[in-house]
PDB file of C-alpha atoms and ligand atoms in Angstrom:
ATOM      1  CA  MET A   1     249.263 -38.556  47.188  1.00 24.00           C
ATOM      2  CA  LEU A   2     251.337 -36.033  45.004  1.00 27.00           C
ATOM      3  CA  LYS A   3     254.448 -37.343  46.691  1.00 28.00           C
ATOM      4  CA  ASN A   4     253.586 -40.738  45.656  1.00 32.00           C
ATOM      5  CA  ALA A   5     252.978 -39.818  42.245  1.00 36.00           C
ATOM      6  CA  LEU A   6     256.462 -38.100  42.142  1.00 39.00           C
ATOM      7  CA  LEU A   7     258.741 -41.271  41.795  1.00 37.00           C
ATOM      8  CA  SER A   8     259.554 -42.445  38.446  1.00 36.00           C
ATOM      9  CA  LEU A   9     261.336 -45.102  37.007  1.00 33.00           C
ATOM     10  CA  ALA A  10     264.409 -44.709  35.044  1.00 34.00           C
ATOM     11  CA  LEU A  11     267.160 -46.847  33.485  1.00 31.00           C
ATOM     12  CA  VAL A  12     269.478 -43.993  34.766  1.00 32.00           C
ATOM     13  CA  ALA A  13     268.144 -42.231  37.722  1.00 34.00           C
ATOM     14  CA  PRO A  14     267.761 -38.427  37.774  1.00 35.00           C
ATOM     15  CA  ALA A  15     271.192 -36.849  38.821  1.00 33.00           C
ATOM     16  CA  PHE A  16     269.279 -34.230  40.838  1.00 35.00           C
ATOM     17  CA  ALA A  17     266.414 -34.493  43.270  1.00 40.00           C
ATOM     18  CA  LEU A  18     263.122 -34.906  41.622  1.00 49.00           C
ATOM     19  CA  PRO A  19     261.462 -31.556  41.065  1.00 52.00           C
ATOM     20  CA  ALA A  20     259.011 -30.129  43.536  1.00 53.00           C
ATOM     21  CA  PRO A  21     255.329 -30.345  42.015  1.00 56.00           C
ATOM     22  CA  GLN A  22     254.682 -27.053  40.485  1.00 59.00           C
ATOM     23  CA  GLY A  23     251.937 -25.679  38.039  1.00 64.00           C
ATOM     24  CA  ILE A  24     249.652 -28.204  39.760  1.00 71.00           C
ATOM     25  CA  THR A  25     246.199 -27.734  38.442  1.00 74.00           C
ATOM     26  CA  ILE A  26     243.329 -29.470  40.462  1.00 79.00           C
ATOM     27  CA  SER A  27     240.136 -29.731  38.526  1.00 82.00           C
ATOM     28  CA  ASP A  28     237.487 -32.182  37.628  1.00 86.00           C
ATOM     29  CA  THR A  29     236.803 -33.404  33.922  1.00 86.00           C
ATOM     30  CA  ILE A  30     233.745 -31.069  33.721  1.00 82.00           C
ATOM     31  CA  LYS A  31     235.869 -27.880  34.310  1.00 85.00           C
ATOM     32  CA  GLN A  32     239.163 -29.167  32.845  1.00 90.00           C
ATOM     33  CA  LYS A  33     239.772 -28.360  29.210  1.00 93.00           C
ATOM     34  CA  PRO A  34     242.494 -29.903  27.185  1.00 95.00           C
ATOM     35  CA  ILE A  35     245.964 -28.737  28.348  1.00 95.00           C
ATOM     36  CA  GLN A  36     249.348 -29.056  27.140  1.00 97.00           C
ATOM     37  CA  MET A  37     251.910 -28.989  30.007  1.00 97.00           C
ATOM     38  CA  CYS A  38     255.637 -28.463  29.310  1.00 97.00           C
ATOM     39  CA  GLY A  39     256.831 -27.476  32.722  1.00 96.00           C
ATOM     40  CA  VAL A  40     259.351 -29.426  34.871  1.00 95.00           C
ATOM     41  CA  ALA A  41     256.766 -30.981  37.135  1.00 95.00           C
ATOM     42  CA  GLN A  42     253.588 -29.603  35.557  1.00 96.00           C
ATOM     43  CA  ASN A  43     250.469 -31.689  36.353  1.00 96.00           C
ATOM     44  CA  VAL A  44     246.861 -31.760  36.481  1.00 95.00           C
ATOM     45  CA  VAL A  45     244.908 -33.811  39.138  1.00 95.00           C
ATOM     46  CA  LEU A  46     241.452 -34.755  37.827  1.00 96.00           C
ATOM     47  CA  THR A  47     239.625 -35.086  41.113  1.00 94.00           C
ATOM     48  CA  ASP A  48     236.728 -37.051  39.747  1.00 94.00           C
ATOM     49  CA  THR A  49     238.877 -39.582  38.312  1.00 96.00           C
ATOM     50  CA  PRO A  50     241.676 -41.659  39.935  1.00 96.00           C
ATOM     51  CA  TRP A  51     244.338 -39.976  38.114  1.00 97.00           C
ATOM     52  CA  ILE A  52     246.878 -37.088  37.875  1.00 97.00           C
ATOM     53  CA  VAL A  53     248.232 -36.341  34.465  1.00 97.00           C
ATOM     54  CA  TYR A  54     252.014 -35.525  34.807  1.00 97.00           C
ATOM     55  CA  ASN A  55     254.932 -34.031  32.772  1.00 97.00           C
ATOM     56  CA  MET A  56     257.861 -34.891  34.858  1.00 96.00           C
ATOM     57  CA  HIS A  57     260.707 -33.432  33.089  1.00 96.00           C
ATOM     58  CA  TYR A  58     263.266 -34.439  35.780  1.00 92.00           C
ATOM     59  CA  ASN A  59     266.345 -34.256  33.445  1.00 95.00           C
ATOM     60  CA  LYS A  60     265.360 -31.014  31.856  1.00 96.00           C
ATOM     61  CA  ALA A  61     269.165 -29.754  32.468  1.00 96.00           C
ATOM     62  CA  LEU A  62     270.283 -32.529  30.175  1.00 97.00           C
ATOM     63  CA  THR A  63     267.666 -32.074  27.517  1.00 98.00           C
ATOM     64  CA  LYS A  64     268.315 -30.118  24.242  1.00 98.00           C
ATOM     65  CA  GLY A  65     264.624 -29.503  23.357  1.00 98.00           C
ATOM     66  CA  SER A  66     261.136 -30.112  24.832  1.00 98.00           C
ATOM     67  CA  MET A  67     259.093 -32.713  26.365  1.00 98.00           C
ATOM     68  CA  CYS A  68     255.360 -32.097  26.925  1.00 98.00           C
ATOM     69  CA  THR A  69     252.338 -34.056  28.246  1.00 98.00           C
ATOM     70  CA  GLY A  70     248.833 -33.311  27.109  1.00 98.00           C
ATOM     71  CA  TYR A  71     245.496 -34.063  28.852  1.00 97.00           C
ATOM     72  CA  GLU A  72     242.776 -34.465  26.322  1.00 97.00           C
ATOM     73  CA  SER A  73     239.685 -36.162  27.674  1.00 97.00           C
ATOM     74  CA  VAL A  74     238.107 -38.776  30.006  1.00 97.00           C
ATOM     75  CA  SER A  75     235.265 -41.065  28.830  1.00 96.00           C
ATOM     76  CA  THR A  76     233.841 -44.346  30.109  1.00 94.00           C
ATOM     77  CA  GLY A  77     234.226 -47.743  28.338  1.00 88.00           C
ATOM     78  CA  ALA A  78     231.808 -50.421  27.390  1.00 88.00           C
ATOM     79  CA  ASN A  79     232.903 -52.400  30.379  1.00 88.00           C
ATOM     80  CA  GLY A  80     232.213 -49.362  32.728  1.00 92.00           C
ATOM     81  CA  LEU A  81     235.788 -48.338  33.433  1.00 94.00           C
ATOM     82  CA  LYS A  82     236.964 -44.784  32.878  1.00 96.00           C
ATOM     83  CA  LYS A  83     239.533 -44.106  30.259  1.00 97.00           C
ATOM     84  CA  ILE A  84     241.814 -41.129  29.782  1.00 98.00           C
ATOM     85  CA  LYS A  85     243.154 -39.740  26.569  1.00 98.00           C
ATOM     86  CA  TRP A  86     246.504 -38.058  26.809  1.00 98.00           C
ATOM     87  CA  ASN A  87     249.582 -37.393  24.737  1.00 98.00           C
ATOM     88  CA  ALA A  88     253.361 -37.116  25.121  1.00 98.00           C
ATOM     89  CA  VAL A  89     255.154 -34.737  22.619  1.00 98.00           C
ATOM     90  CA  THR A  90     258.759 -34.843  22.475  1.00 98.00           C
ATOM     91  CA  ASP A  91     261.377 -32.881  20.439  1.00 98.00           C
ATOM     92  CA  ILE A  92     264.776 -33.772  21.930  1.00 98.00           C
ATOM     93  CA  GLU A  93     267.830 -33.524  20.050  1.00 98.00           C
ATOM     94  CA  TYR A  94     270.146 -36.695  19.984  1.00 98.00           C
ATOM     95  CA  VAL A  95     273.321 -35.848  22.166  1.00 97.00           C
ATOM     96  CA  LYS A  96     275.867 -38.653  22.482  1.00 97.00           C
ATOM     97  CA  ALA A  97     276.917 -37.872  26.041  1.00 96.00           C
ATOM     98  CA  THR A  98     273.179 -38.241  27.192  1.00 96.00           C
ATOM     99  CA  ASP A  99     271.789 -40.777  24.775  1.00 96.00           C
ATOM    100  CA  ASN A 100     271.509 -43.259  27.659  1.00 93.00           C
ATOM    101  CA  VAL A 101     269.540 -41.013  30.135  1.00 93.00           C
ATOM    102  CA  PRO A 102     265.883 -40.752  30.253  1.00 94.00           C
ATOM    103  CA  LYS A 103     264.915 -37.046  30.014  1.00 96.00           C
ATOM    104  CA  GLY A 104     261.692 -37.522  32.050  1.00 96.00           C
ATOM    105  CA  TYR A 105     258.571 -39.254  32.433  1.00 96.00           C
ATOM    106  CA  THR A 106     255.184 -38.447  31.101  1.00 97.00           C
ATOM    107  CA  PHE A 107     252.366 -40.371  32.567  1.00 98.00           C
ATOM    108  CA  VAL A 108     249.001 -40.976  33.958  1.00 98.00           C
ATOM    109  CA  GLY A 109     249.367 -41.829  37.877  1.00 97.00           C
ATOM    110  CA  LEU A 110     246.938 -43.227  40.335  1.00 97.00           C
ATOM    111  CA  THR A 111     245.861 -40.956  43.080  1.00 96.00           C
ATOM    112  CA  GLN A 112     243.247 -43.171  44.751  1.00 96.00           C
ATOM    113  CA  ASN A 113     243.061 -46.527  46.614  1.00 97.00           C
ATOM    114  CA  LEU A 114     246.815 -46.620  46.954  1.00 97.00           C
ATOM    115  CA  SER A 115     248.923 -47.285  50.129  1.00 97.00           C
ATOM    116  CA  THR A 116     246.797 -50.622  50.382  1.00 97.00           C
ATOM    117  CA  LYS A 117     248.068 -54.102  51.039  1.00 98.00           C
ATOM    118  CA  LEU A 118     248.539 -56.251  47.987  1.00 98.00           C
ATOM    119  CA  SER A 119     246.486 -59.016  49.676  1.00 97.00           C
ATOM    120  CA  ALA A 120     243.468 -56.526  50.364  1.00 97.00           C
ATOM    121  CA  ILE A 121     243.323 -55.505  46.534  1.00 98.00           C
ATOM    122  CA  LYS A 122     240.581 -57.409  44.589  1.00 98.00           C
ATOM    123  CA  SER A 123     241.993 -56.238  41.092  1.00 98.00           C
ATOM    124  CA  ILE A 124     243.751 -53.663  39.072  1.00 98.00           C
ATOM    125  CA  PRO A 125     241.980 -53.453  35.987  1.00 98.00           C
ATOM    126  CA  ALA A 126     243.951 -51.671  33.439  1.00 98.00           C
ATOM    127  CA  SER A 127     244.491 -50.999  29.608  1.00 98.00           C
ATOM    128  CA  TYR A 128     246.676 -49.043  27.411  1.00 98.00           C
ATOM    129  CA  THR A 129     246.586 -48.403  23.827  1.00 98.00           C
ATOM    130  CA  TRP A 130     249.014 -46.096  21.984  1.00 98.00           C
ATOM    131  CA  THR A 131     250.378 -44.866  18.713  1.00 98.00           C
ATOM    132  CA  ARG A 132     253.635 -43.291  18.385  1.00 98.00           C
ATOM    133  CA  THR A 133     254.836 -41.320  15.401  1.00 98.00           C
ATOM    134  CA  ASN A 134     258.301 -40.496  15.377  1.00 98.00           C
ATOM    135  CA  THR A 135     259.880 -38.351  12.566  1.00 98.00           C
ATOM    136  CA  THR A 136     263.495 -38.672  13.707  1.00 98.00           C
ATOM    137  CA  ALA A 137     265.388 -41.604  15.301  1.00 98.00           C
ATOM    138  CA  TYR A 138     263.739 -42.059  18.637  1.00 98.00           C
ATOM    139  CA  LYS A 139     264.383 -43.949  21.982  1.00 98.00           C
ATOM    140  CA  GLY A 140     262.084 -44.619  24.697  1.00 98.00           C
ATOM    141  CA  ASN A 141     259.432 -47.106  25.954  1.00 97.00           C
ATOM    142  CA  ILE A 142     255.740 -47.505  26.762  1.00 98.00           C
ATOM    143  CA  ALA A 143     255.505 -48.837  30.266  1.00 98.00           C
ATOM    144  CA  LEU A 144     253.609 -49.406  33.549  1.00 98.00           C
ATOM    145  CA  ASP A 145     255.243 -48.414  36.712  1.00 97.00           C
ATOM    146  CA  PHE A 146     254.314 -49.380  40.101  1.00 98.00           C
ATOM    147  CA  MET A 147     256.050 -49.374  43.675  1.00 97.00           C
ATOM    148  CA  ILE A 148     255.462 -51.498  46.470  1.00 98.00           C
ATOM    149  CA  ALA A 149     257.159 -51.343  50.039  1.00 98.00           C
ATOM    150  CA  PRO A 150     256.699 -53.131  53.502  1.00 98.00           C
ATOM    151  CA  THR A 151     254.914 -49.786  54.711  1.00 98.00           C
ATOM    152  CA  ALA A 152     252.179 -47.872  53.460  1.00 97.00           C
ATOM    153  CA  GLY A 153     253.075 -44.842  51.312  1.00 96.00           C
ATOM    154  CA  ASP A 154     256.730 -45.560  51.107  1.00 95.00           C
ATOM    155  CA  SER A 155     258.197 -44.801  47.620  1.00 94.00           C
ATOM    156  CA  THR A 156     261.748 -43.460  48.416  1.00 94.00           C
ATOM    157  CA  SER A 157     263.436 -45.615  50.938  1.00 95.00           C
ATOM    158  CA  SER A 158     265.677 -48.498  50.025  1.00 95.00           C
ATOM    159  CA  LYS A 159     262.980 -50.869  51.207  1.00 96.00           C
ATOM    160  CA  ALA A 160     260.613 -49.668  48.436  1.00 97.00           C
ATOM    161  CA  GLN A 161     260.777 -51.611  45.133  1.00 97.00           C
ATOM    162  CA  GLU A 162     259.983 -50.317  41.712  1.00 97.00           C
ATOM    163  CA  LEU A 163     258.346 -52.767  39.271  1.00 98.00           C
ATOM    164  CA  MET A 164     258.061 -51.849  35.432  1.00 98.00           C
ATOM    165  CA  LEU A 165     256.173 -53.671  32.950  1.00 98.00           C
ATOM    166  CA  TRP A 166     257.613 -52.643  29.426  1.00 98.00           C
ATOM    167  CA  LEU A 167     254.886 -53.013  26.815  1.00 98.00           C
ATOM    168  CA  GLU A 168     256.970 -51.733  23.962  1.00 98.00           C
ATOM    169  CA  TYR A 169     260.295 -50.024  23.613  1.00 98.00           C
ATOM    170  CA  THR A 170     262.391 -48.789  20.701  1.00 97.00           C
ATOM    171  CA  GLY A 171     265.884 -47.258  19.934  1.00 97.00           C
ATOM    172  CA  GLY A 172     267.915 -49.574  22.168  1.00 95.00           C
ATOM    173  CA  GLN A 173     266.484 -48.815  25.658  1.00 95.00           C
ATOM    174  CA  LEU A 174     267.602 -51.404  28.047  1.00 95.00           C
ATOM    175  CA  PRO A 175     266.270 -52.241  31.648  1.00 96.00           C
ATOM    176  CA  ILE A 176     268.366 -51.925  34.982  1.00 95.00           C
ATOM    177  CA  GLY A 177     270.076 -55.411  35.492  1.00 96.00           C
ATOM    178  CA  TRP A 178     270.384 -56.016  31.758  1.00 96.00           C
ATOM    179  CA  VAL A 179     273.881 -56.966  31.792  1.00 96.00           C
ATOM    180  CA  ALA A 180     273.391 -59.690  34.616  1.00 97.00           C
ATOM    181  CA  GLY A 181     270.950 -61.411  32.147  1.00 98.00           C
ATOM    182  CA  PRO A 182     267.283 -62.385  32.987  1.00 98.00           C
ATOM    183  CA  LYS A 183     266.549 -63.748  36.566  1.00 98.00           C
ATOM    184  CA  ALA A 184     263.311 -65.640  35.460  1.00 98.00           C
ATOM    185  CA  THR A 185     260.840 -66.254  32.626  1.00 98.00           C
ATOM    186  CA  ILE A 186     257.167 -65.538  33.426  1.00 98.00           C
ATOM    187  CA  SER A 187     254.074 -66.260  31.627  1.00 98.00           C
ATOM    188  CA  LEU A 188     251.583 -63.563  31.835  1.00 98.00           C
ATOM    189  CA  TYR A 189     248.870 -61.839  29.724  1.00 98.00           C
ATOM    190  CA  GLY A 190     249.106 -64.438  27.005  1.00 95.00           C
ATOM    191  CA  THR A 191     252.872 -63.996  26.508  1.00 96.00           C
ATOM    192  CA  THR A 192     256.260 -64.760  28.046  1.00 98.00           C
ATOM    193  CA  TRP A 193     258.244 -61.992  29.766  1.00 98.00           C
ATOM    194  CA  LYS A 194     261.960 -61.985  30.980  1.00 98.00           C
ATOM    195  CA  LEU A 195     262.682 -60.562  34.488  1.00 98.00           C
ATOM    196  CA  TYR A 196     265.598 -58.159  34.802  1.00 98.00           C
ATOM    197  CA  GLN A 197     266.370 -56.990  38.208  1.00 98.00           C
ATOM    198  CA  GLY A 198     269.022 -54.530  39.685  1.00 97.00           C
ATOM    199  CA  VAL A 199     269.616 -51.617  41.982  1.00 95.00           C
ATOM    200  CA  ASN A 200     269.178 -48.150  40.885  1.00 91.00           C
ATOM    201  CA  THR A 201     272.466 -46.882  42.255  1.00 85.00           C
ATOM    202  CA  ASP A 202     271.115 -43.383  42.502  1.00 78.00           C
ATOM    203  CA  THR A 203     268.220 -44.155  44.701  1.00 85.00           C
ATOM    204  CA  GLY A 204     269.175 -47.470  46.370  1.00 93.00           C
ATOM    205  CA  ILE A 205     265.725 -48.959  45.062  1.00 96.00           C
ATOM    206  CA  THR A 206     265.617 -52.357  43.440  1.00 97.00           C
ATOM    207  CA  VAL A 207     263.856 -52.271  40.032  1.00 97.00           C
ATOM    208  CA  SER A 208     262.335 -55.306  38.533  1.00 98.00           C
ATOM    209  CA  SER A 209     261.393 -54.989  34.807  1.00 98.00           C
ATOM    210  CA  LEU A 210     259.356 -57.358  32.973  1.00 98.00           C
ATOM    211  CA  LEU A 211     260.290 -57.247  29.083  1.00 98.00           C
ATOM    212  CA  PRO A 212     258.013 -59.114  26.791  1.00 98.00           C
ATOM    213  CA  ASP A 213     259.563 -61.800  24.454  1.00 97.00           C
ATOM    214  CA  VAL A 214     257.346 -60.210  21.857  1.00 97.00           C
ATOM    215  CA  MET A 215     256.579 -56.594  22.156  1.00 98.00           C
ATOM    216  CA  PHE A 216     252.831 -55.441  22.065  1.00 98.00           C
ATOM    217  CA  LYS A 217     251.741 -53.371  19.095  1.00 97.00           C
ATOM    218  CA  GLY A 218     249.774 -50.580  20.341  1.00 98.00           C
ATOM    219  CA  ALA A 219     247.634 -52.253  22.674  1.00 98.00           C
ATOM    220  CA  TRP A 220     247.538 -54.175  25.979  1.00 98.00           C
ATOM    221  CA  GLU A 221     245.002 -54.868  28.540  1.00 97.00           C
ATOM    222  CA  GLY A 222     245.125 -56.836  31.793  1.00 98.00           C
ATOM    223  CA  ASP A 223     244.676 -57.050  35.584  1.00 98.00           C
ATOM    224  CA  VAL A 224     247.929 -55.508  37.160  1.00 98.00           C
ATOM    225  CA  LYS A 225     247.371 -57.661  40.258  1.00 98.00           C
ATOM    226  CA  GLU A 226     248.405 -60.635  37.935  1.00 98.00           C
ATOM    227  CA  TRP A 227     251.646 -58.965  37.336  1.00 98.00           C
ATOM    228  CA  LEU A 228     252.308 -58.282  40.969  1.00 98.00           C
ATOM    229  CA  MET A 229     251.099 -61.874  42.010  1.00 98.00           C
ATOM    230  CA  ALA A 230     253.427 -63.283  39.226  1.00 98.00           C
ATOM    231  CA  LEU A 231     256.415 -61.409  41.141  1.00 98.00           C
ATOM    232  CA  VAL A 232     255.227 -62.834  44.537  1.00 98.00           C
ATOM    233  CA  LYS A 233     255.418 -66.189  43.016  1.00 98.00           C
ATOM    234  CA  VAL A 234     259.168 -65.942  41.638  1.00 98.00           C
ATOM    235  CA  GLY A 235     259.948 -64.286  45.336  1.00 98.00           C
ATOM    236  CA  VAL A 236     260.630 -60.711  44.361  1.00 98.00           C
ATOM    237  CA  PHE A 237     258.244 -59.749  47.455  1.00 98.00           C
ATOM    238  CA  GLY A 238     255.526 -61.058  49.527  1.00 96.00           C
ATOM    239  CA  GLN A 239     251.853 -60.722  49.451  1.00 93.00           C
ATOM    240  CA  ASP A 240     251.845 -58.383  52.575  1.00 96.00           C
ATOM    241  CA  VAL A 241     253.462 -55.451  50.778  1.00 98.00           C
ATOM    242  CA  TYR A 242     251.585 -52.308  50.233  1.00 98.00           C
ATOM    243  CA  VAL A 243     251.067 -50.775  46.656  1.00 98.00           C
ATOM    244  CA  ASN A 244     251.962 -47.273  46.946  1.00 97.00           C
ATOM    245  CA  VAL A 245     252.473 -45.865  43.442  1.00 97.00           C
ATOM    246  CA  GLY A 246     250.898 -47.054  40.153  1.00 98.00           C
ATOM    247  CA  ASN A 247     251.169 -45.363  36.727  1.00 97.00           C
ATOM    248  CA  ALA A 248     251.292 -45.945  32.952  1.00 98.00           C
ATOM    249  CA  GLY A 249     253.442 -43.752  30.798  1.00 98.00           C
ATOM    250  CA  THR A 250     256.507 -43.250  28.491  1.00 98.00           C
ATOM    251  CA  GLU A 251     260.067 -42.325  29.143  1.00 96.00           C
ATOM    252  CA  PRO A 252     261.693 -40.416  26.327  1.00 98.00           C
ATOM    253  CA  PHE A 253     265.526 -40.296  25.749  1.00 98.00           C
ATOM    254  CA  TYR A 254     265.834 -38.464  22.485  1.00 98.00           C
ATOM    255  CA  GLY A 255     263.805 -37.785  19.361  1.00 98.00           C
ATOM    256  CA  LYS A 256     260.915 -36.130  17.801  1.00 98.00           C
ATOM    257  CA  ALA A 257     257.763 -38.000  18.339  1.00 98.00           C
ATOM    258  CA  ARG A 258     254.097 -37.810  19.498  1.00 98.00           C
ATOM    259  CA  VAL A 259     252.544 -40.580  21.663  1.00 98.00           C
ATOM    260  CA  GLU A 260     248.776 -40.582  21.501  1.00 98.00           C
ATOM    261  CA  ALA A 261     247.490 -42.875  24.255  1.00 98.00           C
ATOM    262  CA  GLU A 262     244.453 -44.057  26.119  1.00 98.00           C
ATOM    263  CA  VAL A 263     244.571 -45.617  29.531  1.00 98.00           C
ATOM    264  CA  ALA A 264     242.338 -47.212  32.134  1.00 98.00           C
ATOM    265  CA  LEU A 265     243.903 -48.094  35.390  1.00 98.00           C
ATOM    266  CA  GLU A 266     242.280 -48.425  38.712  1.00 98.00           C
ATOM    267  CA  ILE A 267     242.606 -50.290  41.990  1.00 98.00           C
ATOM    268  CA  LYS A 268     239.586 -52.165  43.214  1.00 98.00           C
ATOM    269  CA  LEU A 269     239.308 -53.027  46.776  1.00 97.00           C
TER     270      LEU A 269
HETATM  271  C1  LIG B   1     261.552 -43.912  14.519  1.00 63.89           C
HETATM  272  O1  LIG B   1     262.486 -44.391  15.383  1.00 63.89           O
HETATM  273  C2  LIG B   1     263.074 -45.715  15.192  1.00 63.89           C
HETATM  274  C3  LIG B   1     263.972 -46.153  16.436  1.00 63.89           C
HETATM  275  O2  LIG B   1     265.071 -45.176  16.552  1.00 63.89           O
HETATM  276  C4  LIG B   1     263.923 -45.476  13.935  1.00 63.89           C
HETATM  277  O3  LIG B   1     264.470 -46.711  13.587  1.00 63.89           O
HETATM  278  C5  LIG B   1     262.936 -44.977  12.886  1.00 63.89           C
HETATM  279  O4  LIG B   1     263.753 -44.790  11.783  1.00 63.89           O
HETATM  280  C6  LIG B   1     262.437 -43.742  13.170  1.00 63.89           C
HETATM  281  N1  LIG B   1     261.467 -43.226  12.255  1.00 63.89           N
HETATM  282  C7  LIG B   1     261.807 -42.165  11.556  1.00 63.89           C
HETATM  283  C8  LIG B   1     260.728 -41.677  10.451  1.00 63.89           C
HETATM  284  O5  LIG B   1     262.828 -41.481  11.688  1.00 63.89           O
HETATM  285  C1  LIG B   2     238.494 -47.703  45.189  1.00 63.89           C
HETATM  286  O1  LIG B   2     238.017 -48.896  45.739  1.00 63.89           O
HETATM  287  C2  LIG B   2     236.706 -48.939  46.000  1.00 63.89           C
HETATM  288  C3  LIG B   2     236.468 -50.279  46.517  1.00 63.89           C
HETATM  289  O2  LIG B   2     236.619 -51.307  45.537  1.00 63.89           O
HETATM  290  C4  LIG B   2     235.928 -48.624  44.496  1.00 63.89           C
HETATM  291  O3  LIG B   2     234.471 -48.599  44.811  1.00 63.89           O
HETATM  292  C5  LIG B   2     236.442 -47.412  43.888  1.00 63.89           C
HETATM  293  O4  LIG B   2     235.858 -47.250  42.614  1.00 63.89           O
HETATM  294  C6  LIG B   2     237.790 -47.577  43.761  1.00 63.89           C
HETATM  295  N1  LIG B   2     238.210 -46.151  43.356  1.00 63.89           N
HETATM  296  C7  LIG B   2     238.794 -46.200  42.208  1.00 63.89           C
HETATM  297  C8  LIG B   2     238.950 -44.609  41.926  1.00 63.89           C
HETATM  298  O5  LIG B   2     238.974 -47.045  41.401  1.00 63.89           O
END
């Protein structure tokens, strides 16, 4: 499951192998105090939740500054679903040569009910609320990131596909496949989205990104299965694929910012 959580989505793939997990803390939410993680692959697995909180600073070598992920707390919402509060704190100097390189991915990732066929999943209830306060120019997005493949557990072969749902983005970040133009327009979650698609040349993995015609302003809620089924409908993949990775996070490129976020995300079988 840690291996699955390791793959992240990026406009420009990491130039080096993804960092091996390190500084892993395995805890439950009764024992786990708030923690700020600034390591290259520092994370905390919350065993009584479906989540890992991860500071995946895979392009640390290209970063002038720091990128940290904080775990704050877990609570249960009125709808009975658990929610996790976390934050992403970046202080990354603008450097022209790397302004188009994501420095990492800070996220909450699923650890449970993965490697399941899409057709066997009842629903993937989710919500994401966030505020971002940047005190310098900032580039980055707020996104959900899933991976599917014809085989259970595959998130690294070229048969795997990466799927991104960009809720909000700023500073001029563009998806893979932008130059080719949108492949489809999709109605979903009360709005319309453009589908961009392209191969991440560093990994050989096809990335399909949905960008909303009007960005969400700090809050989104929906069933992730509807997004995946919308991609089935336009022929991106079939219903017999496995859902192997799922997470919600933010990809910083540069700037000084604090993202405060709360996420609910789980796979119901
Ligand atoms: C925050 O970032 C955006 C996008 O780069 C920029 O337009 C805005 O001026 C920034 N805010 C501050 C206070 O620097
Ligand atoms: C996994 O799926 C089962 C069956 O729907 C469900 O009871 C359980 O809550 C799910 N686990 C998580 C962490 O969502």
